[in-house]
PDB file of C-alpha atoms in Angstrom:
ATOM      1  CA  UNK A  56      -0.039  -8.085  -8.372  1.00 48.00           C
ATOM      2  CA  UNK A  57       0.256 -11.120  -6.429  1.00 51.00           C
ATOM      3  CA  UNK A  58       1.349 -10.178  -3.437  1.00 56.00           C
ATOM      4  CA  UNK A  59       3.456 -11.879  -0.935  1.00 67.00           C
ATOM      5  CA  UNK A  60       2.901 -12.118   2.448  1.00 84.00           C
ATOM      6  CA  UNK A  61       4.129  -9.222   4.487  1.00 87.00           C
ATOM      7  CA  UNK A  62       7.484  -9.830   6.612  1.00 89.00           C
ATOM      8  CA  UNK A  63       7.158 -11.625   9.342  1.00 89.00           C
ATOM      9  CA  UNK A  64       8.902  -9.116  11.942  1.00 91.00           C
ATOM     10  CA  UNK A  65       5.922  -6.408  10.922  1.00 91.00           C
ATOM     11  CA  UNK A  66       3.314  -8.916  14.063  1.00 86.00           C
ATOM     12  CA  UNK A  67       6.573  -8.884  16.226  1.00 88.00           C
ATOM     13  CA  UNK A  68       4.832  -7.045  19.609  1.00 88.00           C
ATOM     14  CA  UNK A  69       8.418  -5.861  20.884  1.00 91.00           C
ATOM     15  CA  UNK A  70       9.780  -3.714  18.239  1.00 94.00           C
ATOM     16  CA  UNK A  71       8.217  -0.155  18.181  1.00 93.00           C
ATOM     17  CA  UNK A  72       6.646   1.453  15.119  1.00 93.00           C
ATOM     18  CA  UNK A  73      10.255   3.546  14.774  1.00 94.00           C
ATOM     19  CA  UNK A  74      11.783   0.208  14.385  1.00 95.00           C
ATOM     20  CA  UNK A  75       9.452  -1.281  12.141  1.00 95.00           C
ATOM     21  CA  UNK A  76       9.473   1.889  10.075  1.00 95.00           C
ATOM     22  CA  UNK A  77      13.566   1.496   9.963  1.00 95.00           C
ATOM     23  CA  UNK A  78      13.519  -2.234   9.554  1.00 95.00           C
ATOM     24  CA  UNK A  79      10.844  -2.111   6.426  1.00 96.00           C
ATOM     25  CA  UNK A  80      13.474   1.006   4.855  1.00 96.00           C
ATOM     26  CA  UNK A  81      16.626  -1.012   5.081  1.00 95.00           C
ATOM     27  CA  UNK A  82      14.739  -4.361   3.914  1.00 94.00           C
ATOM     28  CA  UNK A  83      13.456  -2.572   0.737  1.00 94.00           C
ATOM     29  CA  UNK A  84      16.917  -0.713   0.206  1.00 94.00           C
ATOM     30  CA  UNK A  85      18.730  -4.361   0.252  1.00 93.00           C
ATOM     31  CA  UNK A  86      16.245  -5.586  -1.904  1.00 92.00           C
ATOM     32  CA  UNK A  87      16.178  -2.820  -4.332  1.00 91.00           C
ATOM     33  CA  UNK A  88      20.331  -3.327  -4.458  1.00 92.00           C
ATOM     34  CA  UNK A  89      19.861  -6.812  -5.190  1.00 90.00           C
ATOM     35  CA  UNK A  90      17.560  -6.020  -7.816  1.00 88.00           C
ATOM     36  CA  UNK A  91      19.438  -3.683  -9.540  1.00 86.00           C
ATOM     37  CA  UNK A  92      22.540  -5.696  -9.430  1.00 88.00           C
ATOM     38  CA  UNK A  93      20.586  -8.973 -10.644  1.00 84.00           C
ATOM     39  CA  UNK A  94      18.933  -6.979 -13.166  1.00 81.00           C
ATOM     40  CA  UNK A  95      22.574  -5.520 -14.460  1.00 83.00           C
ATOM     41  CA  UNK A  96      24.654  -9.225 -14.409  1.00 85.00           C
ATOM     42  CA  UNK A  97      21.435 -11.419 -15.918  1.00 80.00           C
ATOM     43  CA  UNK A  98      20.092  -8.976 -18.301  1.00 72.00           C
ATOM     44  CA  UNK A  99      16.210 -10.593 -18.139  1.00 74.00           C
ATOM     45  CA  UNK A 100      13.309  -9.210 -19.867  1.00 83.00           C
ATOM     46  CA  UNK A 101      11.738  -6.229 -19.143  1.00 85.00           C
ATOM     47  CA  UNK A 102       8.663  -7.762 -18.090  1.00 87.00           C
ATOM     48  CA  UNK A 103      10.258 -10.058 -15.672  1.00 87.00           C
ATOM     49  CA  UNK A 104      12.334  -7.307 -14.003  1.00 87.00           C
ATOM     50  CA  UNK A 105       9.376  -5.075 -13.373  1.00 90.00           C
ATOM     51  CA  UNK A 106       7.154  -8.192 -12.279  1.00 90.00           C
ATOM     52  CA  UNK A 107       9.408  -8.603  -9.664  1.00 90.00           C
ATOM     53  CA  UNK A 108       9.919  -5.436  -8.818  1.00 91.00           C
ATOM     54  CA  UNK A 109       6.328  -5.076  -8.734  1.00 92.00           C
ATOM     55  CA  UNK A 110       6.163  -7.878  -6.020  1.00 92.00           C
ATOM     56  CA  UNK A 111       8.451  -6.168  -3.681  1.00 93.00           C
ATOM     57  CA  UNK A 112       6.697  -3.118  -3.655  1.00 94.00           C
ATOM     58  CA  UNK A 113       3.398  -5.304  -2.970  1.00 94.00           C
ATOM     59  CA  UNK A 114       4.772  -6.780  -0.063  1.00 94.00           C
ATOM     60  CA  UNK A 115       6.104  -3.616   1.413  1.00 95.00           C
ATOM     61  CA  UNK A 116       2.487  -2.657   1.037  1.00 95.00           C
ATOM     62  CA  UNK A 117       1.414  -5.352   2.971  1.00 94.00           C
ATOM     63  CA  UNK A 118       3.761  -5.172   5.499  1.00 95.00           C
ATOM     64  CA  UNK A 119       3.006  -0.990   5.903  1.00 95.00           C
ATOM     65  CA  UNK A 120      -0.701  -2.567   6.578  1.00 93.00           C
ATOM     66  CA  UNK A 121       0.671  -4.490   8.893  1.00 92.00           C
ATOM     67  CA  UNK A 122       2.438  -2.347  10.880  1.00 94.00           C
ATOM     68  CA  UNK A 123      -0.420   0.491  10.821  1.00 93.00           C
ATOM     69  CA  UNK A 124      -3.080  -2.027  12.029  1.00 89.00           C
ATOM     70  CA  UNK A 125      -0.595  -3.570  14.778  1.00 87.00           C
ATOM     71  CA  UNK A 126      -0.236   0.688  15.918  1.00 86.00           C
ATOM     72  CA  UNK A 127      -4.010   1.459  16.412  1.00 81.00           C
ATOM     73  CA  UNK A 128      -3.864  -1.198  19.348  1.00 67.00           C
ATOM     74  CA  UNK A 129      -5.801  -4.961  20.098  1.00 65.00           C
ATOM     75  CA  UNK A 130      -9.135  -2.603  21.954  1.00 65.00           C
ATOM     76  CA  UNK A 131      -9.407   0.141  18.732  1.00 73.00           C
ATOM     77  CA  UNK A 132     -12.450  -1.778  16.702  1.00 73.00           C
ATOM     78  CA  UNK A 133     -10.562  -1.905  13.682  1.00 76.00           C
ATOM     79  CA  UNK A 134     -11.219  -4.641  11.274  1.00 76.00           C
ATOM     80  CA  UNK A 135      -9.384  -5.295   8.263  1.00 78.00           C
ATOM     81  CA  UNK A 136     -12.054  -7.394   6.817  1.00 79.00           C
ATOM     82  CA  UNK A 137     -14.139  -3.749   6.450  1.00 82.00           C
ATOM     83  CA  UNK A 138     -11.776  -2.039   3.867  1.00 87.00           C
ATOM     84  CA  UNK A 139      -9.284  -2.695   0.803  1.00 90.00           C
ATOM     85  CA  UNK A 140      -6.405  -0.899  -0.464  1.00 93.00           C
ATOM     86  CA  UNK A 141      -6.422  -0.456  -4.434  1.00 94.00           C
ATOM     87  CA  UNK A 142      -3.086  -0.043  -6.289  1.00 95.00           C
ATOM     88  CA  UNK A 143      -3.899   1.823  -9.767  1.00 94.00           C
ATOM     89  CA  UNK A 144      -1.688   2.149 -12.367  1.00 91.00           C
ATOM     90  CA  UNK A 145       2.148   0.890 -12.524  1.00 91.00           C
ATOM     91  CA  UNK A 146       1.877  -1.719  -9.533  1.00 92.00           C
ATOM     92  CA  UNK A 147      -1.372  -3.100 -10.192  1.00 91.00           C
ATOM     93  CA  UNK A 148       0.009  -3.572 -14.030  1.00 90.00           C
ATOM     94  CA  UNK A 149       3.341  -5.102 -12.558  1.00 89.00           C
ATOM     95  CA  UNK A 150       5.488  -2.346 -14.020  1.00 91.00           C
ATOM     96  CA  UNK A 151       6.879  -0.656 -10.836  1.00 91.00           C
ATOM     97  CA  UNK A 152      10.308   0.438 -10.372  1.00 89.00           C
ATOM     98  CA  UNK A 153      12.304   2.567  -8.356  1.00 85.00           C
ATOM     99  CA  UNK A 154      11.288   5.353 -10.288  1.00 88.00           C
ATOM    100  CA  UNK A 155       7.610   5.036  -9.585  1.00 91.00           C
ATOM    101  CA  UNK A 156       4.514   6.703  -7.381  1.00 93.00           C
ATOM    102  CA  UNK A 157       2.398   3.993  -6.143  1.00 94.00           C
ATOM    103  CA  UNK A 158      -1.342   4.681  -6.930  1.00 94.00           C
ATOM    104  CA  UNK A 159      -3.909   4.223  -4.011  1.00 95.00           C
ATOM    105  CA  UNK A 160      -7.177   4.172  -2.888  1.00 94.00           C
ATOM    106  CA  UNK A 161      -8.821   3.159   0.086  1.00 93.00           C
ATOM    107  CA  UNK A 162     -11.818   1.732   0.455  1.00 92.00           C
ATOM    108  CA  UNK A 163     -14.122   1.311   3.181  1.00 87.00           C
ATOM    109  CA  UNK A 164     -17.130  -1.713   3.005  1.00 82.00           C
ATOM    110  CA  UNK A 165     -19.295   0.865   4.804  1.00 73.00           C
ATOM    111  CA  UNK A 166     -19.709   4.704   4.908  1.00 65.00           C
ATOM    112  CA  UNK A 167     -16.279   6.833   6.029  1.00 62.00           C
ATOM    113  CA  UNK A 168     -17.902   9.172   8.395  1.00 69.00           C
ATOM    114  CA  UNK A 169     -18.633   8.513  12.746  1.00 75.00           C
ATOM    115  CA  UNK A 170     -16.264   6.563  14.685  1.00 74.00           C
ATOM    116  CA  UNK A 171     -15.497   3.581  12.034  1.00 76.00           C
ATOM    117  CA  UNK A 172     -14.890   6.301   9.273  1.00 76.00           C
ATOM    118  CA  UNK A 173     -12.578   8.107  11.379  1.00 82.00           C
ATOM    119  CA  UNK A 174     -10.891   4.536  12.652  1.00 84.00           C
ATOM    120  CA  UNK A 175      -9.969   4.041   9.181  1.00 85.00           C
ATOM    121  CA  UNK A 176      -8.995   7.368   8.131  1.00 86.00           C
ATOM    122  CA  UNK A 177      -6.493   7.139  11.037  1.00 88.00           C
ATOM    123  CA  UNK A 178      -5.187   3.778   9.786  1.00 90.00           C
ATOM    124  CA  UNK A 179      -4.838   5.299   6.733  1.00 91.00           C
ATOM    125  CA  UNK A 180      -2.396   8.067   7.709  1.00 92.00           C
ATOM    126  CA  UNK A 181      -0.958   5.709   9.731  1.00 93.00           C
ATOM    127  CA  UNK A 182      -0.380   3.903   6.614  1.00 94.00           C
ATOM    128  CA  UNK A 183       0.863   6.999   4.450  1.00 95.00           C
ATOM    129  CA  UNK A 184       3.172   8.045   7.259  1.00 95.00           C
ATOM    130  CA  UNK A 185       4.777   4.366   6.988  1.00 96.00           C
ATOM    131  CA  UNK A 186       5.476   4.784   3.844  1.00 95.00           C
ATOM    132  CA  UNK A 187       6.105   7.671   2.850  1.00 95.00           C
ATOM    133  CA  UNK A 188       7.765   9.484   6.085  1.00 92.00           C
ATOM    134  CA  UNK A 189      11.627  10.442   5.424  1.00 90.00           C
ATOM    135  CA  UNK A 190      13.406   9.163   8.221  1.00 89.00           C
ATOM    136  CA  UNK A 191      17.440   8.759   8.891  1.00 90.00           C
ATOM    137  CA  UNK A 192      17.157   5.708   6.532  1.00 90.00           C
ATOM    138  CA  UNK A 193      15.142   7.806   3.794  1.00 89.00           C
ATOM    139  CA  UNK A 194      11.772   6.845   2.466  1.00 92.00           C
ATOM    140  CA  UNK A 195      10.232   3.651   0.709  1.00 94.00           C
ATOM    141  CA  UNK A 196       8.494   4.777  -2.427  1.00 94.00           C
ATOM    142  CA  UNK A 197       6.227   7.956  -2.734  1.00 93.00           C
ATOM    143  CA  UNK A 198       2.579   7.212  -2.506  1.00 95.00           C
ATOM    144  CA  UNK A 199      -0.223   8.782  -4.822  1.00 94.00           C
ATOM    145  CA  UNK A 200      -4.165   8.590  -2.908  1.00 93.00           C
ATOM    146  CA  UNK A 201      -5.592   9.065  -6.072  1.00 92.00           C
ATOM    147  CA  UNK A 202      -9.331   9.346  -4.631  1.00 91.00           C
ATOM    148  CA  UNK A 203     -10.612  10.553  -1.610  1.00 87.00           C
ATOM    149  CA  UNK A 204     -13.521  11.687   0.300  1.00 82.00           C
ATOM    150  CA  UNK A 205     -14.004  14.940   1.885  1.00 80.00           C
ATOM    151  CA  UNK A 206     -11.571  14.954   5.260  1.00 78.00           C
ATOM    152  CA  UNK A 207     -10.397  11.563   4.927  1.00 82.00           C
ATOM    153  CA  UNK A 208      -7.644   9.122   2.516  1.00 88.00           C
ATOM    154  CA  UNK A 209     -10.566   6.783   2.358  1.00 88.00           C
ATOM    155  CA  UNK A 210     -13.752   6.442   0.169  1.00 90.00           C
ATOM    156  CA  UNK A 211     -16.880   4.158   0.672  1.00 88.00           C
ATOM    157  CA  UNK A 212     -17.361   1.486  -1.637  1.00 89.00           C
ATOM    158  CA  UNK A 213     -20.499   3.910  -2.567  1.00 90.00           C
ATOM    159  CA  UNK A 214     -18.526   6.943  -2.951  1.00 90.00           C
ATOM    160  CA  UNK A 215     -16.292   5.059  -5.441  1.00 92.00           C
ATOM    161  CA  UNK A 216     -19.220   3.480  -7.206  1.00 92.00           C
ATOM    162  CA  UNK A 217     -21.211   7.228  -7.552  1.00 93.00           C
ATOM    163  CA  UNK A 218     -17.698   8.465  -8.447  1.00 93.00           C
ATOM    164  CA  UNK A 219     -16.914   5.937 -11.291  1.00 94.00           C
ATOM    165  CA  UNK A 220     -20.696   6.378 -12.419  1.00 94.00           C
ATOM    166  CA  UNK A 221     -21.812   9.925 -12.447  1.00 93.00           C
ATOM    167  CA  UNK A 222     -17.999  11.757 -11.829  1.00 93.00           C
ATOM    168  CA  UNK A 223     -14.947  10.246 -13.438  1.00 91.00           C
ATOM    169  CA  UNK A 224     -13.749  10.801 -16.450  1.00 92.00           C
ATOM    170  CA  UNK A 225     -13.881   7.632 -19.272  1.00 91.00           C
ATOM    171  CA  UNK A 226      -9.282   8.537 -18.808  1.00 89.00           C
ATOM    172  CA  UNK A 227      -9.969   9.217 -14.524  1.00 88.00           C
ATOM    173  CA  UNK A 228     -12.609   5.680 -14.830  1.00 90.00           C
ATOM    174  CA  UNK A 229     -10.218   3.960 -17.095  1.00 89.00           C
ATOM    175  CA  UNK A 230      -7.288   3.996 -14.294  1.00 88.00           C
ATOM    176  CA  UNK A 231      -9.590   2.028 -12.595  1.00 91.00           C
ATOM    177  CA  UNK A 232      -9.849  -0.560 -15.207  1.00 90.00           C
ATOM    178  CA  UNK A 233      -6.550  -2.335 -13.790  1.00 89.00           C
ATOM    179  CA  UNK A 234      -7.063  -1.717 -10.570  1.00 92.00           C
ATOM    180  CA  UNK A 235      -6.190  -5.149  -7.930  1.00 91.00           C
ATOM    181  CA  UNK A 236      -6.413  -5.118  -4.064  1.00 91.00           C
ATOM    182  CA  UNK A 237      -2.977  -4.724  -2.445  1.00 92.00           C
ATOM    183  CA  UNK A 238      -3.624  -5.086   0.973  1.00 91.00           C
ATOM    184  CA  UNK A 239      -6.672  -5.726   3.513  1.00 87.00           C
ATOM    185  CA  UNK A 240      -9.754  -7.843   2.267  1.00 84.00           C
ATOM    186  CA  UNK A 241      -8.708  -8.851  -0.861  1.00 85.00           C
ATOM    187  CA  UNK A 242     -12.090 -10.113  -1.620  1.00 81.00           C
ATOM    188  CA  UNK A 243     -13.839  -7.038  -1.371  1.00 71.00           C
ATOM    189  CA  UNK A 244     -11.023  -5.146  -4.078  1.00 59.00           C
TER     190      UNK A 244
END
């Protein structure tokens, strides 16, 4: 998915993570009207409705990153450069739409365990909880970690490696065959 850049409130230092949360709801419910109501009065393709579609729900993504890395605080070590978010299935194919689970899997560049491993398995919650929390303005779309290691959201880029080797299934390896980075160091997904 190419992925737009996350909203430019999510780096504001005076809003708190409530109001980020409610500000990233509203902005995807206005979008998701606009959608709908563009889709209904132009009648596009298919493929050009769920492409864009596909692009909001990236940059919600991004923007949940965002927010979660602004929450763990300037002093916490974390470094997005060290991990990647995967989207699997519908997003990373550009066929989201409001119906749809967004797949996930995080990634770290080193092993998930000690302080960095539990760092990033915080952000990760953090993350989820942005998401996927219901809230007085509801959710934004339901979130799928579709690998994980033992006690934590996130895997090591060995873990993920050993799993698609020796583990998966060729139908649980093939959902990994689409598989694009959706937010943190794009270069390493």
């Amino acid at each position: 998915v190419d992925c737009a850049e996350e909203y430019t409130w999510t780096k504001e230092t005076h809003f708190s993570l409530t109001e980020k949360m409610t500000l990233l709801r509203v902005e995807y419910r206005n979008q998701s009207i606009a959608l709908g109501a563009a889709d209904c009065a132009q009648l596009d393709s298919i493929t050009s409705v769920l492409d864009v579609w596909s692009r909001l729900a990236a940059r919600c993504i991004r923007s949940a990153a965002a927010i979660a890395t602004s929450t763990l605080g300037q002093g916490s070590g974390f470094d997005q450069s060290e991990f990647a978010v995967l989207s699997l299935g519908r997003l990373a194919r550009c066929e989201f739409d409001l119906g749809s689970t967004v797949g996930l899997v995080f990634v770290a560049r080193n092993a998930t365990n000690g302080a960095k491993g539990n760092l990033m398995a915080r952000w990760a919650e953090r993350f989820l909880e942005i998401l996927t929390s219901y809230t007085r303005e509801g959710d934004v779309f339901p979130i799928e970690v579709c690998l994980r290691s033992p006690g934590s959201p996130a895997v090591s880029e060995e873990f993920l490696l050993d799993y698609l080797a020796h583990s998966a299934t060729d139908e649980q390896a093939l959902n990994f065959a689409d598989a694009c980075p959706a937010a943190g160091n794009f270069e390493m997904g």
